[in-house]
Amino acid sequence: MNRRKFLTAALVLFGMSTVGAQDINITVEGDAQRSNVPIYRVAIESSDSALKSYAERAFSTHGSYVLTTKGKAQFVFSFDKVSERSVKASIKGAGSVERVLTGSNTVNALLRACDFCVEKTLRTKGYFAGKLAFSYSKVGGASSEIAVSDMVFKNIRVITRDKSDSLWPHFSPDGSRIAYTGYYRAGLMDLFGIDLNTNTRRTLASYKGSNCGGAMSPDGSKMAVVLTSSGNAEIWVGNANCKGLRRVTRTSATESSASFSPDGSKLIFASDIRGFPQIYAMPVNGGRMKVVNTRLSKYCSEPDWNWVNPELIVFTIAQGRGFQIATYNFRTGEAKVVSRGASTSGAKWLSDGRHVVCQKSFGKNRRLYVIDTETGKQTALHSSGLGSLSDPDFVYTAR
């Protein structure tokens, strides 16, 4: 099926080579909205121009930092290369502190050093050293492949060469594996898993009909998938290798986009049991489906549970002629739209529980953005010249 037609249908139903690094034009959309979070003026220093550039690129995506010159800064962050895998971070402001951070390579060590600066100044987790997985199409490409990258798009790795659409990657919590939906060999929608350390692939689900999903529980012991083997799209839960599957929804409707709660005991997902897609929650082993009444739109899909703050979810709504993303707070019942501009969907929480990564559509081209759900700041992660990138997922690991 044509990728555009397939993705349109998916929304209706809601639903080892290296690419060379490119210069990226960072764009930030709109002024920050008022919020209760602190916003600091920071200056970035480094004797290494490349490190300085990557650090500036990282901090430009965070809603609590505004880049400025040293004389106007409240904090000065300095980064110095110590070795091929370590970078020293120095913070000057109300006092000074420094630390040497190590990583898998120089850029990863730098991004961990940037996260150290976030932790010391905001007292919250950073996300800069996390990894992205996404569906990737070259400019003018006929199909998409699965790729992974760091947050500054210095190290991009295409991990499939199927020459057929590969979609919706999901990291394992330790970042060692990816589950994705593809048309590899059979030309049908099957679920595959790839070990990122060995680059080996295995079929996870290839039942009659469509097999997709692949979201994993926080402890990595369970996987939620969507199968149509019973006649309509239902959610099933099995172990990390998609074995021992147990059907947890039993409706005549279409279910999709399952996401685990932080403690792994519940699921949220989309269902059109009311005639239009809405968000529902239920126990992970099955039971009563309870609607999450956001009152924002008659089309609510693609929910993702915040593992840092279990009171929050992010999801996609229909708005105008396209889509936007919104958050919902279970404790307060507050729902708010957090994106604007070009049609926006597929949001996943980053490791600070505040920012999300998502996709924005510009005609046939899709770009990945980071959005601060507190300030509304929107930042493109890559240039349009890189290709069309969609279906993002995110993981943050110790190394």
PDB file of N, CA and C in Angstrom, residues 254-317:
ATOM      1  N   THR A 254     -12.349  -0.604  17.004  1.00  0.00           N
ATOM      2  CA  THR A 254     -10.932  -0.628  16.660  1.00  0.00           C
ATOM      3  C   THR A 254     -10.138  -0.031  17.805  1.00  0.00           C
ATOM      4  N   GLU A 255      -9.199  -0.807  18.353  1.00  0.00           N
ATOM      5  CA  GLU A 255      -8.297  -0.317  19.389  1.00  0.00           C
ATOM      6  C   GLU A 255      -6.903  -0.119  18.797  1.00  0.00           C
ATOM      7  N   SER A 256      -6.147   0.829  19.382  1.00  0.00           N
ATOM      8  CA  SER A 256      -4.812   1.110  18.846  1.00  0.00           C
ATOM      9  C   SER A 256      -3.962   1.823  19.885  1.00  0.00           C
ATOM     10  N   SER A 257      -2.668   1.894  19.607  1.00  0.00           N
ATOM     11  CA  SER A 257      -1.721   2.779  20.306  1.00  0.00           C
ATOM     12  C   SER A 257      -1.695   2.566  21.816  1.00  0.00           C
ATOM     13  N   ALA A 258      -1.436   1.356  22.253  1.00  0.00           N
ATOM     14  CA  ALA A 258      -1.377   1.083  23.684  1.00  0.00           C
ATOM     15  C   ALA A 258      -0.091   1.623  24.296  1.00  0.00           C
ATOM     16  N   SER A 259      -0.212   2.115  25.536  1.00  0.00           N
ATOM     17  CA  SER A 259       0.945   2.623  26.290  1.00  0.00           C
ATOM     18  C   SER A 259       0.786   2.200  27.748  1.00  0.00           C
ATOM     19  N   PHE A 260       1.883   1.736  28.363  1.00  0.00           N
ATOM     20  CA  PHE A 260       1.853   1.258  29.738  1.00  0.00           C
ATOM     21  C   PHE A 260       1.951   2.410  30.738  1.00  0.00           C
ATOM     22  N   SER A 261       1.323   2.227  31.892  1.00  0.00           N
ATOM     23  CA  SER A 261       1.490   3.161  33.009  1.00  0.00           C
ATOM     24  C   SER A 261       2.888   2.993  33.593  1.00  0.00           C
ATOM     25  N   PRO A 262       3.372   3.967  34.359  1.00  0.00           N
ATOM     26  CA  PRO A 262       4.728   3.887  34.928  1.00  0.00           C
ATOM     27  C   PRO A 262       4.968   2.651  35.793  1.00  0.00           C
ATOM     28  N   ASP A 263       3.933   2.162  36.471  1.00  0.00           N
ATOM     29  CA  ASP A 263       4.114   0.966  37.297  1.00  0.00           C
ATOM     30  C   ASP A 263       3.776  -0.315  36.540  1.00  0.00           C
ATOM     31  N   GLY A 264       3.412  -0.193  35.271  1.00  0.00           N
ATOM     32  CA  GLY A 264       3.142  -1.356  34.438  1.00  0.00           C
ATOM     33  C   GLY A 264       1.829  -2.049  34.702  1.00  0.00           C
ATOM     34  N   SER A 265       0.970  -1.485  35.552  1.00  0.00           N
ATOM     35  CA  SER A 265      -0.271  -2.165  35.930  1.00  0.00           C
ATOM     36  C   SER A 265      -1.449  -1.822  35.028  1.00  0.00           C
ATOM     37  N   LYS A 266      -1.348  -0.751  34.247  1.00  0.00           N
ATOM     38  CA  LYS A 266      -2.471  -0.292  33.430  1.00  0.00           C
ATOM     39  C   LYS A 266      -2.012   0.015  32.008  1.00  0.00           C
ATOM     40  N   LEU A 267      -2.989   0.144  31.141  1.00  0.00           N
ATOM     41  CA  LEU A 267      -2.766   0.560  29.761  1.00  0.00           C
ATOM     42  C   LEU A 267      -3.670   1.735  29.446  1.00  0.00           C
ATOM     43  N   ILE A 268      -3.184   2.642  28.610  1.00  0.00           N
ATOM     44  CA  ILE A 268      -4.062   3.591  27.940  1.00  0.00           C
ATOM     45  C   ILE A 268      -3.955   3.317  26.448  1.00  0.00           C
ATOM     46  N   PHE A 269      -5.028   3.592  25.733  1.00  0.00           N
ATOM     47  CA  PHE A 269      -5.070   3.300  24.305  1.00  0.00           C
ATOM     48  C   PHE A 269      -6.234   4.070  23.694  1.00  0.00           C
ATOM     49  N   ALA A 270      -6.336   4.021  22.387  1.00  0.00           N
ATOM     50  CA  ALA A 270      -7.447   4.653  21.685  1.00  0.00           C
ATOM     51  C   ALA A 270      -8.437   3.588  21.228  1.00  0.00           C
ATOM     52  N   SER A 271      -9.721   3.922  21.268  1.00  0.00           N
ATOM     53  CA  SER A 271     -10.772   3.034  20.787  1.00  0.00           C
ATOM     54  C   SER A 271     -11.899   3.880  20.199  1.00  0.00           C
ATOM     55  N   ASP A 272     -12.513   3.377  19.131  1.00  0.00           N
ATOM     56  CA  ASP A 272     -13.644   4.099  18.533  1.00  0.00           C
ATOM     57  C   ASP A 272     -14.966   3.428  18.881  1.00  0.00           C
ATOM     58  N   ILE A 273     -15.023   2.865  20.071  1.00  0.00           N
ATOM     59  CA  ILE A 273     -16.227   2.156  20.493  1.00  0.00           C
ATOM     60  C   ILE A 273     -17.448   3.080  20.530  1.00  0.00           C
ATOM     61  N   ARG A 274     -17.231   4.389  20.699  1.00  0.00           N
ATOM     62  CA  ARG A 274     -18.325   5.359  20.699  1.00  0.00           C
ATOM     63  C   ARG A 274     -18.635   5.897  19.306  1.00  0.00           C
ATOM     64  N   GLY A 275     -17.975   5.359  18.302  1.00  0.00           N
ATOM     65  CA  GLY A 275     -18.168   5.833  16.939  1.00  0.00           C
ATOM     66  C   GLY A 275     -17.092   6.791  16.487  1.00  0.00           C
ATOM     67  N   PHE A 276     -16.276   7.254  17.429  1.00  0.00           N
ATOM     68  CA  PHE A 276     -15.141   8.134  17.117  1.00  0.00           C
ATOM     69  C   PHE A 276     -14.052   7.842  18.154  1.00  0.00           C
ATOM     70  N   PRO A 277     -12.787   7.962  17.782  1.00  0.00           N
ATOM     71  CA  PRO A 277     -11.702   7.563  18.685  1.00  0.00           C
ATOM     72  C   PRO A 277     -11.580   8.451  19.918  1.00  0.00           C
ATOM     73  N   GLN A 278     -11.468   7.814  21.067  1.00  0.00           N
ATOM     74  CA  GLN A 278     -11.227   8.476  22.341  1.00  0.00           C
ATOM     75  C   GLN A 278     -10.198   7.664  23.122  1.00  0.00           C
ATOM     76  N   ILE A 279      -9.683   8.241  24.195  1.00  0.00           N
ATOM     77  CA  ILE A 279      -8.676   7.572  25.005  1.00  0.00           C
ATOM     78  C   ILE A 279      -9.371   6.768  26.110  1.00  0.00           C
ATOM     79  N   TYR A 280      -8.877   5.559  26.334  1.00  0.00           N
ATOM     80  CA  TYR A 280      -9.397   4.690  27.379  1.00  0.00           C
ATOM     81  C   TYR A 280      -8.248   4.157  28.230  1.00  0.00           C
ATOM     82  N   ALA A 281      -8.581   3.785  29.470  1.00  0.00           N
ATOM     83  CA  ALA A 281      -7.625   3.156  30.377  1.00  0.00           C
ATOM     84  C   ALA A 281      -8.232   1.862  30.902  1.00  0.00           C
ATOM     85  N   MET A 282      -7.356   0.886  31.176  1.00  0.00           N
ATOM     86  CA  MET A 282      -7.830  -0.376  31.736  1.00  0.00           C
ATOM     87  C   MET A 282      -6.668  -1.117  32.383  1.00  0.00           C
ATOM     88  N   PRO A 283      -6.948  -2.102  33.262  1.00  0.00           N
ATOM     89  CA  PRO A 283      -5.869  -2.910  33.845  1.00  0.00           C
ATOM     90  C   PRO A 283      -5.118  -3.674  32.760  1.00  0.00           C
ATOM     91  N   VAL A 284      -3.848  -3.904  32.967  1.00  0.00           N
ATOM     92  CA  VAL A 284      -3.023  -4.529  31.942  1.00  0.00           C
ATOM     93  C   VAL A 284      -3.441  -5.971  31.663  1.00  0.00           C
ATOM     94  N   ASN A 285      -4.074  -6.616  32.628  1.00  0.00           N
ATOM     95  CA  ASN A 285      -4.511  -7.996  32.432  1.00  0.00           C
ATOM     96  C   ASN A 285      -5.940  -8.088  31.926  1.00  0.00           C
ATOM     97  N   GLY A 286      -6.537  -6.963  31.582  1.00  0.00           N
ATOM     98  CA  GLY A 286      -7.905  -6.954  31.088  1.00  0.00           C
ATOM     99  C   GLY A 286      -8.869  -6.480  32.160  1.00  0.00           C
ATOM    100  N   GLY A 287     -10.081  -6.183  31.757  1.00  0.00           N
ATOM    101  CA  GLY A 287     -11.071  -5.684  32.703  1.00  0.00           C
ATOM    102  C   GLY A 287     -11.879  -4.560  32.087  1.00  0.00           C
ATOM    103  N   ARG A 288     -12.423  -3.716  32.927  1.00  0.00           N
ATOM    104  CA  ARG A 288     -13.310  -2.648  32.476  1.00  0.00           C
ATOM    105  C   ARG A 288     -12.522  -1.529  31.797  1.00  0.00           C
ATOM    106  N   MET A 289     -12.979  -1.126  30.621  1.00  0.00           N
ATOM    107  CA  MET A 289     -12.415   0.016  29.924  1.00  0.00           C
ATOM    108  C   MET A 289     -13.059   1.292  30.456  1.00  0.00           C
ATOM    109  N   LYS A 290     -12.247   2.261  30.843  1.00  0.00           N
ATOM    110  CA  LYS A 290     -12.759   3.517  31.368  1.00  0.00           C
ATOM    111  C   LYS A 290     -12.313   4.667  30.470  1.00  0.00           C
ATOM    112  N   VAL A 291     -13.258   5.433  29.967  1.00  0.00           N
ATOM    113  CA  VAL A 291     -12.920   6.535  29.071  1.00  0.00           C
ATOM    114  C   VAL A 291     -12.194   7.638  29.832  1.00  0.00           C
ATOM    115  N   VAL A 292     -11.190   8.216  29.199  1.00  0.00           N
ATOM    116  CA  VAL A 292     -10.493   9.382  29.736  1.00  0.00           C
ATOM    117  C   VAL A 292     -11.138  10.595  29.087  1.00  0.00           C
ATOM    118  N   ASN A 293     -11.998  11.257  29.812  1.00  0.00           N
ATOM    119  CA  ASN A 293     -12.825  12.314  29.232  1.00  0.00           C
ATOM    120  C   ASN A 293     -12.054  13.634  29.195  1.00  0.00           C
ATOM    121  N   THR A 294     -11.326  13.859  28.117  1.00  0.00           N
ATOM    122  CA  THR A 294     -10.512  15.071  27.993  1.00  0.00           C
ATOM    123  C   THR A 294     -11.336  16.281  27.566  1.00  0.00           C
ATOM    124  N   ARG A 295     -12.478  16.033  26.917  1.00  0.00           N
ATOM    125  CA  ARG A 295     -13.382  17.101  26.474  1.00  0.00           C
ATOM    126  C   ARG A 295     -12.718  18.083  25.507  1.00  0.00           C
ATOM    127  N   LEU A 296     -11.718  17.621  24.786  1.00  0.00           N
ATOM    128  CA  LEU A 296     -11.035  18.513  23.842  1.00  0.00           C
ATOM    129  C   LEU A 296     -11.486  18.323  22.401  1.00  0.00           C
ATOM    130  N   SER A 297     -11.762  17.064  22.039  1.00  0.00           N
ATOM    131  CA  SER A 297     -12.031  16.788  20.636  1.00  0.00           C
ATOM    132  C   SER A 297     -12.779  15.463  20.516  1.00  0.00           C
ATOM    133  N   LYS A 298     -13.523  15.302  19.433  1.00  0.00           N
ATOM    134  CA  LYS A 298     -14.158  14.016  19.156  1.00  0.00           C
ATOM    135  C   LYS A 298     -13.169  13.028  18.543  1.00  0.00           C
ATOM    136  N   TYR A 299     -11.959  13.487  18.298  1.00  0.00           N
ATOM    137  CA  TYR A 299     -10.907  12.600  17.798  1.00  0.00           C
ATOM    138  C   TYR A 299      -9.716  12.715  18.736  1.00  0.00           C
ATOM    139  N   CYS A 300      -9.498  11.690  19.556  1.00  0.00           N
ATOM    140  CA  CYS A 300      -8.346  11.638  20.460  1.00  0.00           C
ATOM    141  C   CYS A 300      -7.656  10.289  20.267  1.00  0.00           C
ATOM    142  N   SER A 301      -6.376  10.297  19.971  1.00  0.00           N
ATOM    143  CA  SER A 301      -5.669   9.049  19.688  1.00  0.00           C
ATOM    144  C   SER A 301      -4.202   9.174  20.104  1.00  0.00           C
ATOM    145  N   GLU A 302      -3.435   8.118  19.859  1.00  0.00           N
ATOM    146  CA  GLU A 302      -1.985   8.071  20.081  1.00  0.00           C
ATOM    147  C   GLU A 302      -1.574   8.521  21.490  1.00  0.00           C
ATOM    148  N   PRO A 303      -2.170   7.965  22.546  1.00  0.00           N
ATOM    149  CA  PRO A 303      -1.771   8.386  23.892  1.00  0.00           C
ATOM    150  C   PRO A 303      -0.414   7.838  24.291  1.00  0.00           C
ATOM    151  N   ASP A 304       0.294   8.582  25.115  1.00  0.00           N
ATOM    152  CA  ASP A 304       1.570   8.116  25.680  1.00  0.00           C
ATOM    153  C   ASP A 304       1.600   8.515  27.146  1.00  0.00           C
ATOM    154  N   TRP A 305       1.829   7.534  28.027  1.00  0.00           N
ATOM    155  CA  TRP A 305       1.800   7.773  29.472  1.00  0.00           C
ATOM    156  C   TRP A 305       3.146   8.320  29.932  1.00  0.00           C
ATOM    157  N   ASN A 306       3.117   9.332  30.767  1.00  0.00           N
ATOM    158  CA  ASN A 306       4.338   9.955  31.290  1.00  0.00           C
ATOM    159  C   ASN A 306       4.886   9.086  32.425  1.00  0.00           C
ATOM    160  N   TRP A 307       6.061   8.476  32.211  1.00  0.00           N
ATOM    161  CA  TRP A 307       6.631   7.589  33.223  1.00  0.00           C
ATOM    162  C   TRP A 307       7.312   8.361  34.349  1.00  0.00           C
ATOM    163  N   VAL A 308       7.538   9.664  34.183  1.00  0.00           N
ATOM    164  CA  VAL A 308       8.097  10.489  35.258  1.00  0.00           C
ATOM    165  C   VAL A 308       6.986  10.993  36.164  1.00  0.00           C
ATOM    166  N   ASN A 309       5.899  11.443  35.550  1.00  0.00           N
ATOM    167  CA  ASN A 309       4.736  11.944  36.282  1.00  0.00           C
ATOM    168  C   ASN A 309       3.518  11.134  35.861  1.00  0.00           C
ATOM    169  N   PRO A 310       3.117  10.137  36.650  1.00  0.00           N
ATOM    170  CA  PRO A 310       2.018   9.249  36.251  1.00  0.00           C
ATOM    171  C   PRO A 310       0.673   9.935  36.124  1.00  0.00           C
ATOM    172  N   GLU A 311       0.569  11.199  36.539  1.00  0.00           N
ATOM    173  CA  GLU A 311      -0.692  11.927  36.408  1.00  0.00           C
ATOM    174  C   GLU A 311      -0.907  12.468  35.000  1.00  0.00           C
ATOM    175  N   LEU A 312       0.139  12.424  34.158  1.00  0.00           N
ATOM    176  CA  LEU A 312       0.069  13.059  32.844  1.00  0.00           C
ATOM    177  C   LEU A 312       0.102  12.061  31.694  1.00  0.00           C
ATOM    178  N   ILE A 313      -0.671  12.359  30.652  1.00  0.00           N
ATOM    179  CA  ILE A 313      -0.543  11.678  29.365  1.00  0.00           C
ATOM    180  C   ILE A 313      -0.481  12.748  28.284  1.00  0.00           C
ATOM    181  N   VAL A 314       0.054  12.382  27.136  1.00  0.00           N
ATOM    182  CA  VAL A 314       0.027  13.236  25.948  1.00  0.00           C
ATOM    183  C   VAL A 314      -0.686  12.448  24.863  1.00  0.00           C
ATOM    184  N   PHE A 315      -1.389  13.125  23.969  1.00  0.00           N
ATOM    185  CA  PHE A 315      -2.152  12.426  22.946  1.00  0.00           C
ATOM    186  C   PHE A 315      -2.396  13.364  21.764  1.00  0.00           C
ATOM    187  N   THR A 316      -2.921  12.811  20.682  1.00  0.00           N
ATOM    188  CA  THR A 316      -3.208  13.562  19.459  1.00  0.00           C
ATOM    189  C   THR A 316      -4.698  13.860  19.371  1.00  0.00           C
ATOM    190  N   ILE A 317      -5.031  15.084  18.972  1.00  0.00           N
ATOM    191  CA  ILE A 317      -6.422  15.449  18.735  1.00  0.00           C
ATOM    192  C   ILE A 317      -6.577  15.990  17.319  1.00  0.00           C
TER     193      ILE A 317
END
